[in-house]
Coordinates of C-alpha atoms in Angstrom, one line a residue:
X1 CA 76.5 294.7 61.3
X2 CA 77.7 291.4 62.1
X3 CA 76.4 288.4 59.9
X4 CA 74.3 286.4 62.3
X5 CA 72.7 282.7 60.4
X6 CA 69.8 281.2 63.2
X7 CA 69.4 277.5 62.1
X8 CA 66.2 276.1 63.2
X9 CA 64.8 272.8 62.8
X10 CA 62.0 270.2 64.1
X11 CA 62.5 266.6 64.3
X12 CA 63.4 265.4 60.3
X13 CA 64.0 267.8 57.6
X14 CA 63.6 268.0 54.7
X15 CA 64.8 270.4 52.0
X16 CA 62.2 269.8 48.2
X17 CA 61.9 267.4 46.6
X18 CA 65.4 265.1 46.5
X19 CA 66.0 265.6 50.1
X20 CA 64.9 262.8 51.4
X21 CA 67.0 260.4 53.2
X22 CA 69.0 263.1 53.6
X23 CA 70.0 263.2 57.9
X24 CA 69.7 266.7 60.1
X25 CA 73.7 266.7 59.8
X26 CA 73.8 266.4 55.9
X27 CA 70.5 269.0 55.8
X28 CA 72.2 271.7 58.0
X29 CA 75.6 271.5 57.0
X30 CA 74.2 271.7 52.9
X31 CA 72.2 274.8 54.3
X32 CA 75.0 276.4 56.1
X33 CA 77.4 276.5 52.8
X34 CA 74.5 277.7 50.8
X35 CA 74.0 280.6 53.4
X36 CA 77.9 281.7 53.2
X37 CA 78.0 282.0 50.1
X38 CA 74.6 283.9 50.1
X39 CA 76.2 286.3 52.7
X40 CA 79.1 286.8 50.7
X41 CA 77.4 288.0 47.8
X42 CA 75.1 290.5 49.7
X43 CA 77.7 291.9 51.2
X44 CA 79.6 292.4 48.3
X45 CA 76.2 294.2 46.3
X46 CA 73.9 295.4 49.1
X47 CA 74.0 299.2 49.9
X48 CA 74.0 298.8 53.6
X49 CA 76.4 295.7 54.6
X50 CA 73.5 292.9 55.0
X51 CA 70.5 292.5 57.1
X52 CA 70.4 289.6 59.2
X53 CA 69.7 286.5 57.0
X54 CA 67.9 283.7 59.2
X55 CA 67.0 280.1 57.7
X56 CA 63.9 278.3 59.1
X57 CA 63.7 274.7 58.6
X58 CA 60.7 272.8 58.9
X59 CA 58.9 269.7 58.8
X60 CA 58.9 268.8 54.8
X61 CA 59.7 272.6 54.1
X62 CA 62.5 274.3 52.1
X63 CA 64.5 276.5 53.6
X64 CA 63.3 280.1 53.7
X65 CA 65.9 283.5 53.5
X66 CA 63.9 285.9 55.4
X67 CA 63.4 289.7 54.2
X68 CA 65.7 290.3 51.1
X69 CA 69.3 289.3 52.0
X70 CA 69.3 287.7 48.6
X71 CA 66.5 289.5 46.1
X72 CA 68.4 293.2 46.9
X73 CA 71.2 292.2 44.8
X74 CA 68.9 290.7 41.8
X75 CA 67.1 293.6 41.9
X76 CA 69.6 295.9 41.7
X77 CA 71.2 294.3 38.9
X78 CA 68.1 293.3 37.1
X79 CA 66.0 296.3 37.5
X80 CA 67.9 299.1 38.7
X81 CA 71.3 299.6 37.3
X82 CA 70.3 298.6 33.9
X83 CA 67.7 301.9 34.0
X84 CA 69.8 304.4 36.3
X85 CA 70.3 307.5 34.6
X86 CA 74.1 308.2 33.3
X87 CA 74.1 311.6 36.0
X88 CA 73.0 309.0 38.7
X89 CA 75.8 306.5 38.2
X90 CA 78.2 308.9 38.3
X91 CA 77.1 310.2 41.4
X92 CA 76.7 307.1 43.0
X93 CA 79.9 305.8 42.0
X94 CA 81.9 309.1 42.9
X95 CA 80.4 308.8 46.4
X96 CA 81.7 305.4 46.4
X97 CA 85.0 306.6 47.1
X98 CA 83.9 308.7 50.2
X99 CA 85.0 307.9 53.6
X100 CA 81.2 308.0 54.4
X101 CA 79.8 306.5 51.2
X102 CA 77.4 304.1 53.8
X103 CA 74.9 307.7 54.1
X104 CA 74.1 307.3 50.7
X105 CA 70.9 306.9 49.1
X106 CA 70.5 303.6 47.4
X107 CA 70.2 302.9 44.1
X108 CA 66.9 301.0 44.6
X109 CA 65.7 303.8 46.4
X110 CA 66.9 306.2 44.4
X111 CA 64.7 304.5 41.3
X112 CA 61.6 304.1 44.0
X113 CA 61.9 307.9 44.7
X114 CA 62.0 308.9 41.1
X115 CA 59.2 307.0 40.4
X116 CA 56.4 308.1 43.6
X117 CA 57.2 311.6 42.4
X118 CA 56.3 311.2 39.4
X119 CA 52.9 309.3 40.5
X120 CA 52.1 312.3 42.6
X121 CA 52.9 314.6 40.0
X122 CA 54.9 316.0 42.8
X123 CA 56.2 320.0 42.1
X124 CA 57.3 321.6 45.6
X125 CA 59.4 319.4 47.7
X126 CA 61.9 319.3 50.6
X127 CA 65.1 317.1 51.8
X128 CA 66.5 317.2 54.8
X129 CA 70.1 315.6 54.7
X130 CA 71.3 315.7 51.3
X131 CA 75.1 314.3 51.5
X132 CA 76.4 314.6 47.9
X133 CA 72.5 314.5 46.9
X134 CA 72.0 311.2 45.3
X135 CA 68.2 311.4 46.5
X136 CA 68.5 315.3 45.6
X137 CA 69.3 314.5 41.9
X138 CA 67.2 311.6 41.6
X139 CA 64.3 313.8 42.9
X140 CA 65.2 316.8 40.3
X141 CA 65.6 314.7 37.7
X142 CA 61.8 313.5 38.7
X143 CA 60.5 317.0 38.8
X144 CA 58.9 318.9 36.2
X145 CA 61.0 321.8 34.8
X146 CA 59.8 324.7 37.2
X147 CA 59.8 322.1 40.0
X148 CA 61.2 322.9 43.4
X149 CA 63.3 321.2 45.8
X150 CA 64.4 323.5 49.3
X151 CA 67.2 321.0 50.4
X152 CA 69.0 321.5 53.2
X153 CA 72.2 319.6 54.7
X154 CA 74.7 320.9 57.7
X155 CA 77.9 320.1 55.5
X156 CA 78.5 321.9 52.3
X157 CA 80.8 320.2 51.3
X158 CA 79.5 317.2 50.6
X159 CA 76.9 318.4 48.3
X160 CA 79.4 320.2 46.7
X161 CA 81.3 316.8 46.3
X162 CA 77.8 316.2 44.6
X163 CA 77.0 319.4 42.7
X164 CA 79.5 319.4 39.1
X165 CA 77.0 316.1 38.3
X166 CA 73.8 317.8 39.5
X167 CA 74.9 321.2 37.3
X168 CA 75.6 318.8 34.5
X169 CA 72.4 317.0 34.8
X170 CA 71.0 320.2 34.2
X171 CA 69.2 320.4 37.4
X172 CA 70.5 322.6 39.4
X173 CA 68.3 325.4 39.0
X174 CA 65.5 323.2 41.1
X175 CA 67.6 323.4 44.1
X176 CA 67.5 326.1 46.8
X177 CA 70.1 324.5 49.2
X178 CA 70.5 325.6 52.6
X179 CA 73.3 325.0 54.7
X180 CA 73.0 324.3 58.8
X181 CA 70.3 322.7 60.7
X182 CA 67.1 321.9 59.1
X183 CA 65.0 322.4 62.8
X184 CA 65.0 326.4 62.6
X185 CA 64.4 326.7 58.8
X186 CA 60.9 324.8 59.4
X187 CA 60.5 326.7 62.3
X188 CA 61.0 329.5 60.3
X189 CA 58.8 328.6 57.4
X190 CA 56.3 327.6 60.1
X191 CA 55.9 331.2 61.5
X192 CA 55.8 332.7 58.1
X193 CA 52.4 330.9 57.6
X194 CA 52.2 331.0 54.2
X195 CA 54.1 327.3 53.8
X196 CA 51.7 325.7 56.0
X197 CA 50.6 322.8 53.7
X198 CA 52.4 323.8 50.5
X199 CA 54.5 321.0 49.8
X200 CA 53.6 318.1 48.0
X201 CA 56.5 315.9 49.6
X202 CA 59.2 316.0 52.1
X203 CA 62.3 312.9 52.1
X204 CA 64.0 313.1 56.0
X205 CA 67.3 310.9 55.8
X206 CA 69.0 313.1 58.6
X207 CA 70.1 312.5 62.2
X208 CA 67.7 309.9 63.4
X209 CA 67.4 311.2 66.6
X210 CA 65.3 314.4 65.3
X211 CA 63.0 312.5 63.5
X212 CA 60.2 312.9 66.0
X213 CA 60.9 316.6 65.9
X214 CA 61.2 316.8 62.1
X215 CA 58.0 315.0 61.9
X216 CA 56.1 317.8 64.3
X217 CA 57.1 320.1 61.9
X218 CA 57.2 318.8 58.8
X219 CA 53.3 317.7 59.0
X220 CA 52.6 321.3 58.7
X221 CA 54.1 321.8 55.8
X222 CA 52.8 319.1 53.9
X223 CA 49.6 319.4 52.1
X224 CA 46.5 317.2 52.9
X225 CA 47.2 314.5 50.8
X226 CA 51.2 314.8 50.4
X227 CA 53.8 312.3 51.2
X228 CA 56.4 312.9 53.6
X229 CA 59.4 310.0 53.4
X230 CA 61.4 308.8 56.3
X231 CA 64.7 307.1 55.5
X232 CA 66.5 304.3 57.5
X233 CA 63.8 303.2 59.4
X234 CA 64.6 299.7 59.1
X235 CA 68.2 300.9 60.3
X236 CA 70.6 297.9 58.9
X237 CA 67.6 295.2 60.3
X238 CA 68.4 296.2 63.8
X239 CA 65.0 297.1 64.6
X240 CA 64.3 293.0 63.9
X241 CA 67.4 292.3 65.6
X242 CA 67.5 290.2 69.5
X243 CA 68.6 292.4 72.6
X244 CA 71.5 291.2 72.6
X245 CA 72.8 291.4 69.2
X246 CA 76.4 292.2 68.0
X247 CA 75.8 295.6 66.6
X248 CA 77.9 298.6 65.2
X249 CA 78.5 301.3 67.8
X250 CA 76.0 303.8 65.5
X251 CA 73.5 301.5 64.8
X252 CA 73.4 301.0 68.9
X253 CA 73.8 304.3 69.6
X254 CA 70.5 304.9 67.3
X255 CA 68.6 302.1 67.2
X256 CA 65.9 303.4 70.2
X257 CA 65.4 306.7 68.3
X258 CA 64.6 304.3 65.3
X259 CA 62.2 302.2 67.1
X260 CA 60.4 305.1 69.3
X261 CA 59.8 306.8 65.9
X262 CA 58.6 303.6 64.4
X263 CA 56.1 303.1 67.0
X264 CA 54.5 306.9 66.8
X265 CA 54.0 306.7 63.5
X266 CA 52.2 303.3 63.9
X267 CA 49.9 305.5 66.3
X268 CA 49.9 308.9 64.5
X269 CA 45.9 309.9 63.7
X270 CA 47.4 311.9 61.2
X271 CA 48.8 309.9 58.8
X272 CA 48.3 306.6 56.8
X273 CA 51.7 304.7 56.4
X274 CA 53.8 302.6 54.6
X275 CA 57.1 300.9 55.7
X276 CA 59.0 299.5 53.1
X277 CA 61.9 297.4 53.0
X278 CA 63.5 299.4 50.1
X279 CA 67.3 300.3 50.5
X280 CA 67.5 300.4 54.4
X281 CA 64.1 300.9 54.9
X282 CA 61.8 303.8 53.6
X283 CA 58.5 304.3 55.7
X284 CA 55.9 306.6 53.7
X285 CA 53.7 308.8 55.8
X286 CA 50.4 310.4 53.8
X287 CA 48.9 313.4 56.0
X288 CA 45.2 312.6 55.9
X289 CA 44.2 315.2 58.3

């Protein structure tokens, strides 16, 4: 996504304590260097390019970087990479080097995952869209030993770009990984009846397009109670971003699947949710009913 820096301000500003004196000119240009370098070190450290970073200015206020242009990269050098797991830096460093290393699961997510399974005391689970299975090993290595992940992914190969480190982990065992289209293995698991409500939580980081139909289907598997996660729902901070926005051709090409989605889960009955702004956006859906 394109950097975009909106500079707003009302009559004199002023920028904490020091600033006074200090003329609109002075004030903005002083913000704009500030904000350069800011971009330039997201970009460099954040998963996902950068968000849109936008600067208010106002009367006798400092100036404000909105949503987490500048805290992802503390954070994931602060609290995240100092406690990944040795198999999970591998893996996220050997995807690194892929052509497609942006479909990755983020570190910070990767940790956030771990961590709500083990909360849940998860045990039968589900991902649909594994790549080389960042997510997948984070979520094994969260598992009890006779947990259970059914994963499933339309390329192979990528998770077996993935698998050496998930076999060395000493995971692979959890994994039943199926290759193809996730829509007719639900739909298969659906007719079978006896999966109806059997899985304690379900991560969708697929084709964003198919959410809404993932999420007909994947609220019958979930027990009362479970978790299902939906990935990317933030979708680079397009979903905050003005009609006419520079954008990437993907994140265009997306971006109304992302937002329709966004707004039926606001209004689903069914579930209580949580969006988060963790890696590119992680919104939590709980079936109640």
């Amino acid at each position: 996504m394109a950097s975009r820096v909106s500079l707003k301000s009302k009559g004199k500003s002023s920028v904490g304590k020091g600033s006074k004196g200090m003329d609109d000119k002075s004030t903005t240009q002083c913000l704009k260097e500030w904000s350069n370098w800011a971009l330039k070190k997201a970009k460099v450290i954040t998963h996902y390019g950068f968000i849109p970073l936008v600067i208010i200015i106002g009367m006798n206020s400092e100036p404000k970087p909105q949503l987490y242009q500048l805290l992802s990269p503390y954070i994931l050098e602060t609290s995240v990479y100092p406690r990944e797991s040795e198999p999970l830096k591998e893996l996220r460093e050997l995807t690194a080097n892929h052509p497609w290393n942006v479909m990755t699961t983020s570190a910070d997510e990767g940790q956030f995952l771990g961590m709500l399974l083990k909360l849940i005391n998860a045990r039968n689970t589900m991902e649909i869209g594994v790549y080389t299975g960042y997510s997948l090993l984070a979520t094994a290595l969260a598992l009890p030993d006779d947990g259970k992940i059914l994963a499933m992914d339309i390329n192979r190969e990528n998770y077996e770009l993935g698998l050496p480190v998930i076999e060395k982990a000493g995971v692979a065992h959890k994994i039943d990984f199926r290759e193809g289209p996730a829509l007719p293995v639900l739909d298969q698991l659906i007719q079978d009846g006896k999966y109806h409500g059997t899985f304690d939580f379900i991560f969708v980081d697929a084709d964003k397009d198919n959410y809404l139909n993932y999420h007909k289907r994947t609220i019958e598997l979930v027990k009362v109670g479970g978790l299902i996660g939906y990935d990317n729902t933030l979708w680079n901070g397009s979903v905050a971003a003005p009609p006419d926005a520079p954008l990437k051709k993907y994140i265009r090409v997306y971006l109304d699947y992302v937002l329709e989605f966004n707004k039926a889960m606001a209004a689903d009955p069914r579930v209580e949710i949580c969006q988060l702004p963790v890696g590119d956006g992680i919104t939590l859906c709980r079936r109640i009913s």
